[in-house]
Coordinates of C-alpha atoms and ligand atoms in Angstrom, one line a residue:
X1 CA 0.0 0.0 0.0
X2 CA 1.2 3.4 -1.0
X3 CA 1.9 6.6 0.9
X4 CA 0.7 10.4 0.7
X5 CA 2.9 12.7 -0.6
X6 CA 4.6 15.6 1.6
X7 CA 2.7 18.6 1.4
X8 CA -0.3 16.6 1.0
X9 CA -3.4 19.2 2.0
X10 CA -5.4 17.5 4.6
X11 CA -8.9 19.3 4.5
X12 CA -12.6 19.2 5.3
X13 CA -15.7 20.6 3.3
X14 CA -18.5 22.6 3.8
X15 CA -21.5 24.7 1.7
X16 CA -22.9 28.0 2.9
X17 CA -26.5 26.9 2.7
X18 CA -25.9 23.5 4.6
X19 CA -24.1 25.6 7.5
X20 CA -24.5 29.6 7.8
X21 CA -27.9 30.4 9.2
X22 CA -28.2 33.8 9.2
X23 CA -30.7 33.7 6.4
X24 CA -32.5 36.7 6.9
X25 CA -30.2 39.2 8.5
X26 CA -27.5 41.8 7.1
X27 CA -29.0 42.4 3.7
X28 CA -29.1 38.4 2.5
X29 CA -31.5 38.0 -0.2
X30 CA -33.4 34.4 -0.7
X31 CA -32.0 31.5 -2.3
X32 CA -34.2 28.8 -4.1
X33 CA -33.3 26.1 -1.0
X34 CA -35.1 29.2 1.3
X35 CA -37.9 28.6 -1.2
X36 CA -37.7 25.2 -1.4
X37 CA -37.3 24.0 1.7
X38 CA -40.6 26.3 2.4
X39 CA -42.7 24.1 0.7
X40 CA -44.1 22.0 3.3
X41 CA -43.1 18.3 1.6
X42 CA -39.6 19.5 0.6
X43 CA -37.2 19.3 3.2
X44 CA -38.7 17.0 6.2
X45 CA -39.5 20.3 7.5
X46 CA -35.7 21.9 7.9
X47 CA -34.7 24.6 6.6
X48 CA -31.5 27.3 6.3
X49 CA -32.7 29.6 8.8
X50 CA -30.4 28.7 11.5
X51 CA -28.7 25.3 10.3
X52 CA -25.2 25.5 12.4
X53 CA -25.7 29.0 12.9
X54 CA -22.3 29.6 11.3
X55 CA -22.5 33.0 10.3
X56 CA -22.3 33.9 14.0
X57 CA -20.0 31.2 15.2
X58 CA -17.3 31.5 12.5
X59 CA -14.8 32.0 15.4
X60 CA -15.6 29.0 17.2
X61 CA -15.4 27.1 14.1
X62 CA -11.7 28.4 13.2
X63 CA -11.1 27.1 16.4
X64 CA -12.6 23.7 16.0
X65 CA -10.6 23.7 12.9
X66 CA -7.3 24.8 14.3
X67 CA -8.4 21.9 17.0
X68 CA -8.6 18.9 13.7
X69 CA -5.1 20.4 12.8
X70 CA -6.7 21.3 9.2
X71 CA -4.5 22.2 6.7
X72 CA -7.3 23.3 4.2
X73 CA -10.8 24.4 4.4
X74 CA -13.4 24.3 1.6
X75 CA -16.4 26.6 2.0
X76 CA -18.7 28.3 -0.6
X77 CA -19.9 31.4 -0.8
X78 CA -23.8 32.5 -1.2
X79 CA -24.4 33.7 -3.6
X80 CA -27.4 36.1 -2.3
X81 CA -25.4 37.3 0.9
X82 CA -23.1 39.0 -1.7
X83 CA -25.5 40.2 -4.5
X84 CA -29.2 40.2 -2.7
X85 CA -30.7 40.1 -6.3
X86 CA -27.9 37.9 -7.8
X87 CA -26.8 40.8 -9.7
X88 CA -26.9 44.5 -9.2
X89 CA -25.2 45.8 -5.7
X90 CA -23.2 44.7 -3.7
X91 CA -23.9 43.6 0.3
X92 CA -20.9 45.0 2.0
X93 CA -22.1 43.2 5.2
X94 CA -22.0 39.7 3.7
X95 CA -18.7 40.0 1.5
X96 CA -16.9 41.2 4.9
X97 CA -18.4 37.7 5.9
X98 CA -16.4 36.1 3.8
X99 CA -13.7 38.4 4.4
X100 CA -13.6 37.8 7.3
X101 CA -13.7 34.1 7.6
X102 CA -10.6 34.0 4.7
X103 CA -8.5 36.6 7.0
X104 CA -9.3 34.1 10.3
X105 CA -8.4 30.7 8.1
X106 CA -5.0 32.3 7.2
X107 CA -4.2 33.7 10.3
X108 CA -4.9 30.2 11.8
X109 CA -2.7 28.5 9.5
X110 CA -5.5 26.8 7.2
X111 CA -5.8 27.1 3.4
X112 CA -8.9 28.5 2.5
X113 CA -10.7 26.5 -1.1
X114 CA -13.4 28.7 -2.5
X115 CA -16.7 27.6 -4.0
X116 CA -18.4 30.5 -5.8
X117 CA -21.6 28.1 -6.3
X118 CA -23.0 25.6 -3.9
X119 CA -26.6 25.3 -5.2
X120 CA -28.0 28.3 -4.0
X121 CA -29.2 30.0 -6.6
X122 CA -30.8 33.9 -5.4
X123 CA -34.4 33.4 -5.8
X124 CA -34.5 36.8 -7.8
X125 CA -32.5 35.3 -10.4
X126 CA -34.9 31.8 -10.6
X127 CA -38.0 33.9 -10.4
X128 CA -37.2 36.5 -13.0
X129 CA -35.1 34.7 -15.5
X130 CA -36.2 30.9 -14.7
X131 CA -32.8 30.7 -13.5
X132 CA -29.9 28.5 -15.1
X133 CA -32.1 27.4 -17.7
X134 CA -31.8 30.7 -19.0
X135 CA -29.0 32.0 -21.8
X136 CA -27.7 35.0 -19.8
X137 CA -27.2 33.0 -16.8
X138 CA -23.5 31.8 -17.5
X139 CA -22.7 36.0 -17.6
X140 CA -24.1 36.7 -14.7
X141 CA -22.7 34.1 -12.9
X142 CA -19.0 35.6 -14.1
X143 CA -19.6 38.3 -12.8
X144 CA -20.7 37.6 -9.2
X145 CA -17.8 35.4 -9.2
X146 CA -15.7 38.1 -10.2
X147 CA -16.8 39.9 -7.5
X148 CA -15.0 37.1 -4.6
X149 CA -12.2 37.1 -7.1
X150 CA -11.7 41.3 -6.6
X151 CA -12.4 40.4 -2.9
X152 CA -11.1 37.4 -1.8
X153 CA -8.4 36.4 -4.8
X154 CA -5.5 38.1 -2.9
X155 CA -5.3 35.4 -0.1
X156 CA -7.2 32.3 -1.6
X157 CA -4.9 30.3 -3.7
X158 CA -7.9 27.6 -4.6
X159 CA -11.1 28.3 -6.0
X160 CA -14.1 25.9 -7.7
X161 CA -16.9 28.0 -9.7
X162 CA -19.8 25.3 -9.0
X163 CA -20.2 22.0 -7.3
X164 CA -21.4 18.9 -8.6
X165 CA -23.5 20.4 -11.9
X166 CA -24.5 16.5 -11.9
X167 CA -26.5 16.7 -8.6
X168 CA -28.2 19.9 -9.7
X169 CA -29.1 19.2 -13.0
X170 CA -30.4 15.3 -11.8
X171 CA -31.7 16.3 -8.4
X172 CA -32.8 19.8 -9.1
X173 CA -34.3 19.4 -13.2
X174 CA -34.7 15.4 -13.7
X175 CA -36.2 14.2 -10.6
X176 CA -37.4 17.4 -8.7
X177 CA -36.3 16.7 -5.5
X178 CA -34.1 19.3 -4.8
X179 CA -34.3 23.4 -5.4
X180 CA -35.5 24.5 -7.8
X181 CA -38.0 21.3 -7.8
X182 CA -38.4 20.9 -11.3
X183 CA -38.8 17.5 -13.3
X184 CA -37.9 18.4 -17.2
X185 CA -35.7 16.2 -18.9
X186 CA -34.6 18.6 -22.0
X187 CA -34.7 21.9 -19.6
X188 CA -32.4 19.5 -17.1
X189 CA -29.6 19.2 -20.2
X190 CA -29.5 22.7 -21.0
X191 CA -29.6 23.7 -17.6
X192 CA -26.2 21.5 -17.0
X193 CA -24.9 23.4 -20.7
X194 CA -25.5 26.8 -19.2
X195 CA -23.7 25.7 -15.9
X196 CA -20.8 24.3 -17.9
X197 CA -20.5 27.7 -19.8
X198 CA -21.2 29.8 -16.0
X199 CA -17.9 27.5 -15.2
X200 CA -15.7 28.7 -18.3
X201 CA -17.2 32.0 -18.1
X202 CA -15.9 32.4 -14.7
X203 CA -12.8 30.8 -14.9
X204 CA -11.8 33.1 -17.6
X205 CA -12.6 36.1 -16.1
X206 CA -10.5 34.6 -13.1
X207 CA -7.6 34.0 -15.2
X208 CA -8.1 37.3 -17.1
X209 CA -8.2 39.1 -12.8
X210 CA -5.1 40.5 -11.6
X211 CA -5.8 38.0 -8.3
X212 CA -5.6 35.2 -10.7
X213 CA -2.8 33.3 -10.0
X214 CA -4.3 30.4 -8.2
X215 CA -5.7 27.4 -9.3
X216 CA -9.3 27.0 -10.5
X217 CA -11.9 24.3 -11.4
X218 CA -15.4 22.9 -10.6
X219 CA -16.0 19.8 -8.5
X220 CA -17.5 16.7 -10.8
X221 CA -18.8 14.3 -8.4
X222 CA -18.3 10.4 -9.4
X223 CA -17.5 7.2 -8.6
X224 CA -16.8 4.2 -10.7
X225 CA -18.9 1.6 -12.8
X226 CA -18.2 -1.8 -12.9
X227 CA -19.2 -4.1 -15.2
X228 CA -21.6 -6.9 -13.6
X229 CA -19.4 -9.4 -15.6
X230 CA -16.6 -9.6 -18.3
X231 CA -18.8 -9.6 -20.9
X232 CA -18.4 -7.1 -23.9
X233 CA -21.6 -5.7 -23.4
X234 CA -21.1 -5.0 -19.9
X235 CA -17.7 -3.9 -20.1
X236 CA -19.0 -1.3 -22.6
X237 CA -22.0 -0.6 -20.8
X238 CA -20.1 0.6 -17.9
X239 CA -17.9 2.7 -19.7
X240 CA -20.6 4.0 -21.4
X241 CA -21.9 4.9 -17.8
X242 CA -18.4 6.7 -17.1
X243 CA -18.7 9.2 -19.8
X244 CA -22.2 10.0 -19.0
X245 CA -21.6 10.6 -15.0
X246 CA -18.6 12.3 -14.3
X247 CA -17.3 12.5 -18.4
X248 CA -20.8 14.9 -18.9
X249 CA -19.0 17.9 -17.2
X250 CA -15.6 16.9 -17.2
X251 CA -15.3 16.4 -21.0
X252 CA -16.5 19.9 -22.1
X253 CA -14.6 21.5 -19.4
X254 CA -11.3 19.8 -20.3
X255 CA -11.7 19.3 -24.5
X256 CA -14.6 21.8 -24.8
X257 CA -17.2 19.3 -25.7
X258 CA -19.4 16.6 -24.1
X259 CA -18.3 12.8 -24.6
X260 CA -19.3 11.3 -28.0
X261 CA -21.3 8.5 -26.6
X262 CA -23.3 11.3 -25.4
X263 CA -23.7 13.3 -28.3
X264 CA -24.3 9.9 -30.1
X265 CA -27.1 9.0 -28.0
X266 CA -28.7 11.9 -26.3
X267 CA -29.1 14.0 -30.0
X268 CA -30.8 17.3 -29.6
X269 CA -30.8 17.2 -25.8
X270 CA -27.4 18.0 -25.8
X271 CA -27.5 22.0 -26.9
X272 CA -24.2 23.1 -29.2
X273 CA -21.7 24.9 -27.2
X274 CA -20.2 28.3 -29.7
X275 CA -17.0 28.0 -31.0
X276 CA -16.4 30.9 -28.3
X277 CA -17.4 29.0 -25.9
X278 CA -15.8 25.7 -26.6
X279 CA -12.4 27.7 -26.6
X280 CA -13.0 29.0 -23.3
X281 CA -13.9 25.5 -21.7
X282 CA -11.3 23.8 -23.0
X283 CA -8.7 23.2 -20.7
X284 CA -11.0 25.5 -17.8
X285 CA -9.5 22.9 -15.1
X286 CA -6.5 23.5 -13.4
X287 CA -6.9 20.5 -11.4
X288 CA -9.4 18.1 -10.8
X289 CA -11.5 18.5 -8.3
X290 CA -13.7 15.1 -7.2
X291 CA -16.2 14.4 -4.8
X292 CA -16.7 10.7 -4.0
X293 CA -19.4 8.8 -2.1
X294 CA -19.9 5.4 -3.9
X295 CA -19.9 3.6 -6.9
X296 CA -22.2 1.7 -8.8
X297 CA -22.1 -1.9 -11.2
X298 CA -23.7 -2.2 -14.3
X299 CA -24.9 -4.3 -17.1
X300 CA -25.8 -3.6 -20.3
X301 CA -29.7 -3.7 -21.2
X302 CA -30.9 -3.1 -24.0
X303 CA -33.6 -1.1 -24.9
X304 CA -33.5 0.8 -21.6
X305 CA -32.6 4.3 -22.0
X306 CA -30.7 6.1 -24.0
X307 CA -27.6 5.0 -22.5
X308 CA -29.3 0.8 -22.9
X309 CA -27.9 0.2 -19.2
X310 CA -28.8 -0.6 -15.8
X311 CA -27.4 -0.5 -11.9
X312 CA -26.9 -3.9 -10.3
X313 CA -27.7 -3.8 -6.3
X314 CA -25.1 -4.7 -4.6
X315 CA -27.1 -6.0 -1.3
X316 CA -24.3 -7.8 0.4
X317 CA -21.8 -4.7 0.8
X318 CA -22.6 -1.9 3.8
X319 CA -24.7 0.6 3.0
X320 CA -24.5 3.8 4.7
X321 CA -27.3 6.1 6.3
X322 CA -27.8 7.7 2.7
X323 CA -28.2 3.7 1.4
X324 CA -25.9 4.3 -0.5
X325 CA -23.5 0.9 -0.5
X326 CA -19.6 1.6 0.8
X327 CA -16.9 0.9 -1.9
X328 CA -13.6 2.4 -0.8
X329 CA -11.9 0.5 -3.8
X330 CA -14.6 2.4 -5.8
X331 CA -12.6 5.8 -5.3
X332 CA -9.5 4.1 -6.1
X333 CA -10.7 2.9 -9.4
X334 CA -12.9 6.6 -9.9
X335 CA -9.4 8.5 -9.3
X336 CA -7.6 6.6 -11.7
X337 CA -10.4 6.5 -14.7
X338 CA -10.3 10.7 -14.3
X339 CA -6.5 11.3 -14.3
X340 CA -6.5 8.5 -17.5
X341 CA -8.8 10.5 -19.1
X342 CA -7.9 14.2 -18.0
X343 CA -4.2 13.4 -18.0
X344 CA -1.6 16.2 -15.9
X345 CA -4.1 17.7 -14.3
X346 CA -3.3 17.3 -10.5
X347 CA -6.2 15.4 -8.6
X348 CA -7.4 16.5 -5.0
X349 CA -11.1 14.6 -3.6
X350 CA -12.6 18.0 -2.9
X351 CA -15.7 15.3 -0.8
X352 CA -15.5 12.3 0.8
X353 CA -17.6 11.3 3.6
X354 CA -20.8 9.3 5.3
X355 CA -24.0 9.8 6.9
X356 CA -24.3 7.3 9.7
X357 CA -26.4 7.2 12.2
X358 CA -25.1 8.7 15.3
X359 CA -25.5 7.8 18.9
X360 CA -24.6 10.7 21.2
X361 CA -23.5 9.7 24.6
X362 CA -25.1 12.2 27.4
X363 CA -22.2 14.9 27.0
X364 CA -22.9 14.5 23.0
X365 CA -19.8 12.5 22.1
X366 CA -19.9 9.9 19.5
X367 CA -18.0 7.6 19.5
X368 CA -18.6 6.5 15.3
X369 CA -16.3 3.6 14.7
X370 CA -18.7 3.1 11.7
X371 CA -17.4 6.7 10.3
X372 CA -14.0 6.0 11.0
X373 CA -13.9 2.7 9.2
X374 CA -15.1 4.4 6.1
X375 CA -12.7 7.0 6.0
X376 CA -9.9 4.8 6.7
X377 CA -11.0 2.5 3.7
X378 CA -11.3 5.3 1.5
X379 CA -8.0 6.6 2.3
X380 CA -6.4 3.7 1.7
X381 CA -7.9 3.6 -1.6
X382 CA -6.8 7.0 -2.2
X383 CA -3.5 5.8 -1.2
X384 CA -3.7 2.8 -3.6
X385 CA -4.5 5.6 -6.2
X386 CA -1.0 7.2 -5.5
X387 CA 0.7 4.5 -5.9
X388 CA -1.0 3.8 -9.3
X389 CA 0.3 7.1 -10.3
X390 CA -2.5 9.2 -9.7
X391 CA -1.1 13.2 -9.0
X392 CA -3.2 12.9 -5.7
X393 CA -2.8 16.3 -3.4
X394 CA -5.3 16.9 -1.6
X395 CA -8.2 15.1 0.1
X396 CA -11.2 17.4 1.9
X397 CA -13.5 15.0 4.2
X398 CA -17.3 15.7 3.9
X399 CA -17.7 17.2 6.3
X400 CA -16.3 19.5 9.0
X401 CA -19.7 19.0 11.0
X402 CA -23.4 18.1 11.1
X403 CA -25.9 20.1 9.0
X404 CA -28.6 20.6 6.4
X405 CA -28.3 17.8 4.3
X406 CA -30.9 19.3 1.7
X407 CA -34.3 17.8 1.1
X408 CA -32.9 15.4 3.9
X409 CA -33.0 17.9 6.4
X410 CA -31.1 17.3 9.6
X411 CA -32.0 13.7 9.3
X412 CA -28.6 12.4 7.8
X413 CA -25.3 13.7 10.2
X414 CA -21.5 13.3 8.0
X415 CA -20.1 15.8 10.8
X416 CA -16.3 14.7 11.7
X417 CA -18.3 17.1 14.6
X418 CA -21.5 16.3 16.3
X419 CA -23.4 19.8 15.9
X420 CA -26.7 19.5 18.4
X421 CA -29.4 20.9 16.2
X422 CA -31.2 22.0 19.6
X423 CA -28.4 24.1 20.8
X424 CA -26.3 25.0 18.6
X425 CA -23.7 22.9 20.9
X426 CA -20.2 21.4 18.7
X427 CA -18.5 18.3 20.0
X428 CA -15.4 16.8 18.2
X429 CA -16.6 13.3 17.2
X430 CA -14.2 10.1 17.4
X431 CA -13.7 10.4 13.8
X432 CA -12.5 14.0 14.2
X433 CA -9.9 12.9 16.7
X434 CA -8.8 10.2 14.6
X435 CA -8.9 12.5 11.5
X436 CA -6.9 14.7 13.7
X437 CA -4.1 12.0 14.1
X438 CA -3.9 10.8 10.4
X439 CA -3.4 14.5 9.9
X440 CA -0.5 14.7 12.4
X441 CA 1.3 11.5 11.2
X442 CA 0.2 12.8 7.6
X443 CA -1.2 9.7 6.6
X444 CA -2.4 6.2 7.7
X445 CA -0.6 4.0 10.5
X446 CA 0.7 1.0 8.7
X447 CA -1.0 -1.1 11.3
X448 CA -4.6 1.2 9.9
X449 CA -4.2 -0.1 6.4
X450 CA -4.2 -4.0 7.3
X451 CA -7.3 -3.7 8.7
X452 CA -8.7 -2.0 5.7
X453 CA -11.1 -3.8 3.2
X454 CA -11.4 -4.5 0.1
X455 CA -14.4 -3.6 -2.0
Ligands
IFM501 O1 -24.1 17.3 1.4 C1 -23.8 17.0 0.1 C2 -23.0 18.2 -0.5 O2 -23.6 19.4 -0.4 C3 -22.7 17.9 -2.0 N1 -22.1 16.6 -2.1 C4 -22.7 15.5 -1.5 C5 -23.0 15.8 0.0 C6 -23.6 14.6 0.7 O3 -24.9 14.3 0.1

């Protein structure tokens, strides 16, 4: 088993919505999860008004931070604290958030990672426009992320301009269940072309700033699919799936246009990207940023879909709170498909993490062996990657601590920290002690890795 390299950046990962609170106060306009999550079927009755109450415990979290021994930190921005409207003026009170919180990460030693767009959209900019489905969006989009680049570009080094365009276009456009709560197939793919041109947009005009010297990208979440046998069908079937996941975004934003299966089988879903447009995504990574959960097996079926596939269960592995089934090996096999594909990019997993279900003890420690497990496992799969080859740097753990998990509400916890919902309490979980400790020794114990197993 293989090693991390030095300067490896050992981080955790949140999203404004999922942690901040502080919805309504110092000039924040609505996003579409405060709409959403309105509706009274939506969210199991959660919603962003208070979440971890971030926004007013940003100190305390630095600290809790500083406690993990973090050497990164990936938060996003919202989008509506900065521009109320999504466009238009400023709100000087929520930039100096984010101000702020950069000036304390840096002062405490910890790398701040920037996500421009977490999924909350300003509801001014669904309601007037219909959102990302509309043409303009992708300029608009620059520009508000221009405006953290002018703010923020001088001391953060990493930045992502949206996360996981999969999850919004499939959750958000295909099946409905998350903001904006809309089930359109055709609206869904040109929704995820307009995001893809809001990424190249943005990265350009970051490249073009005179803060742009970091690193940017967008975070393409994946994992990998395995053929439910060596047949050729399957085997082809499961690449097919690949290029469809993780190669819909990654593709265009690395060779400037979506995978040729896809164009093959998806037609006219699949809008034309302008030859402006294709120049300017090509090569919009600097690295590649993936998030990573689990991974799926398929077989080829015929008839079924555009793609003619289907997902095998796979009942006899663990399944986390999310059901969704643990496959460290998965990430392994997900990190080395991406850098074959994308080659020299450098790879950091920008998520990694599990809901599981938490049993506090009367002081609100966990003690989540269950949680620790899965990390471990998918480190050393990460470390398997390495020694494959893969340019690995970076690994961010979803996440630093308990919150909104979406439609899900409160109901699903990934927190390396317990975060009572009731009062606002933090409590380092056992798996942020132990995260704590892989930091320090800057990887796994050797002892760590036997136990690990094998998926
Ligand atoms: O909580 C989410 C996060 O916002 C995006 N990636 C997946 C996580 C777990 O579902």
């Amino acid at each position: 088993m293989g090693t991390f390299p030095n300067n490896f950046i050992w981080g955790a990962a949140t999203a404004a919505y999922q942690i901040e609170g502080g919805s309504r106060i110092d000039g924040r306009g609505a996003c579409i999860w405060d709409d959403f999550c309105d509706g009274p079927d939506n969210c199991v009755g959660a919603t962003g008004e208070v979440a971890c109450d971030h926004y007013h415990r940003l100190e305390e979290d630095i600290e809790l931070m500083k406690q993990l021994g973090l050497k990164a930190y990936r938060l996003s921005a919202s989008w509506s604290r900065v521009l109320p409207d999504g466009r238009g003026p400023v709100n000087q009170a929520g930039l100096d958030f984010y101000d702020r919180l950069v000036d304390g990460l840096k002062d405490a030693g910890i790398e701040p990672l920037v996500t421009a767009y977490h999924w909350d959209l300003p509801s001014t900019l669904q309601k007037e426009l219909g959102g990302w489905a509309h043409a303009d969006l992708p300029q608009i989009f620059a520009d508000y992320a221009s405006v953290l680049f002018d703010r923020l570009g001088d001391r953060v080094a990493y930045w992502l301009t949206i996360n996981e365009p999969w999850c919004i276009v499939d959750g958000g456009y295909f099946h409905g269940i998350h903001a904006p709560g809309i089930s359109d197939v055709p609206l869904g793919y040109r929704v995820g072309h307009n995001l893809l041109r809001g990424h190249a947009y943005a990265a350009a005009r970051y490249r073009a700033s005179i803060n742009g010297t970091g690193q940017i990208s967008l975070a393409i979440n994946g994992g990998s699919r395995r053929p439910a046998s060596d047949e050729v069908a399957d085997v082809e079937a499961a690449e097919r799936a690949m290029q469809n996941f993780a190669g819909w975004f990654a593709d265009p934003a690395h060779y400037g246009d979506y995978p040729a299966v896809m164009r093959q089988r998806l037609g006219d879903l699949l809008p034309d990207f302008s030859t402006e447009d294709r120049l300017l995504l090509t090569g919009s990574m600097d690295y590649l940023a993936l998030n990573y959960y689990t991974s799926d097996v398929i077989q080829s079926a015929p008839g079924n879909g555009a793609m003619e596939l289907e997902v095998v269960a796979q009942p006899k592995l663990e399944h986390t709170e999310m059901d969704w089934p643990i496959v460290p090996q998965g990430l392994r096999r997900f990190l080395c498909w991406m850098s074959k594909r994308y080659p020299s990019l450098p790879v950091y997993v920008t998520e990694n993490g599990a809901a599981m279900a938490d049993v506090p003890d009367e002081a609100g420690y966990v003690d989540d062996q269950d949680r620790i497990a899965y990390l471990r496992d998918h480190l050393a799969a990460a470390s398997d990657a390495v020694a494959d080859g893969v340019d690995l740097r970076g690994y961010f753990a979803w996440t630093l601590m308990d919150n909104l998990e979406w439609s899900l509400g409160f109901s699903k916890r990934f927190g390396l920290i317990r975060c009572d919902f009731g009062t606002l309490k933090r409590t380092i979980k056992a798996s942020g002690h132990w995260y704590a400790n892989v930091i320090r020794a800057g990887g796994l114990e050797p002892t760590e890795i036997e136990t690990g197993v094998v998926q």
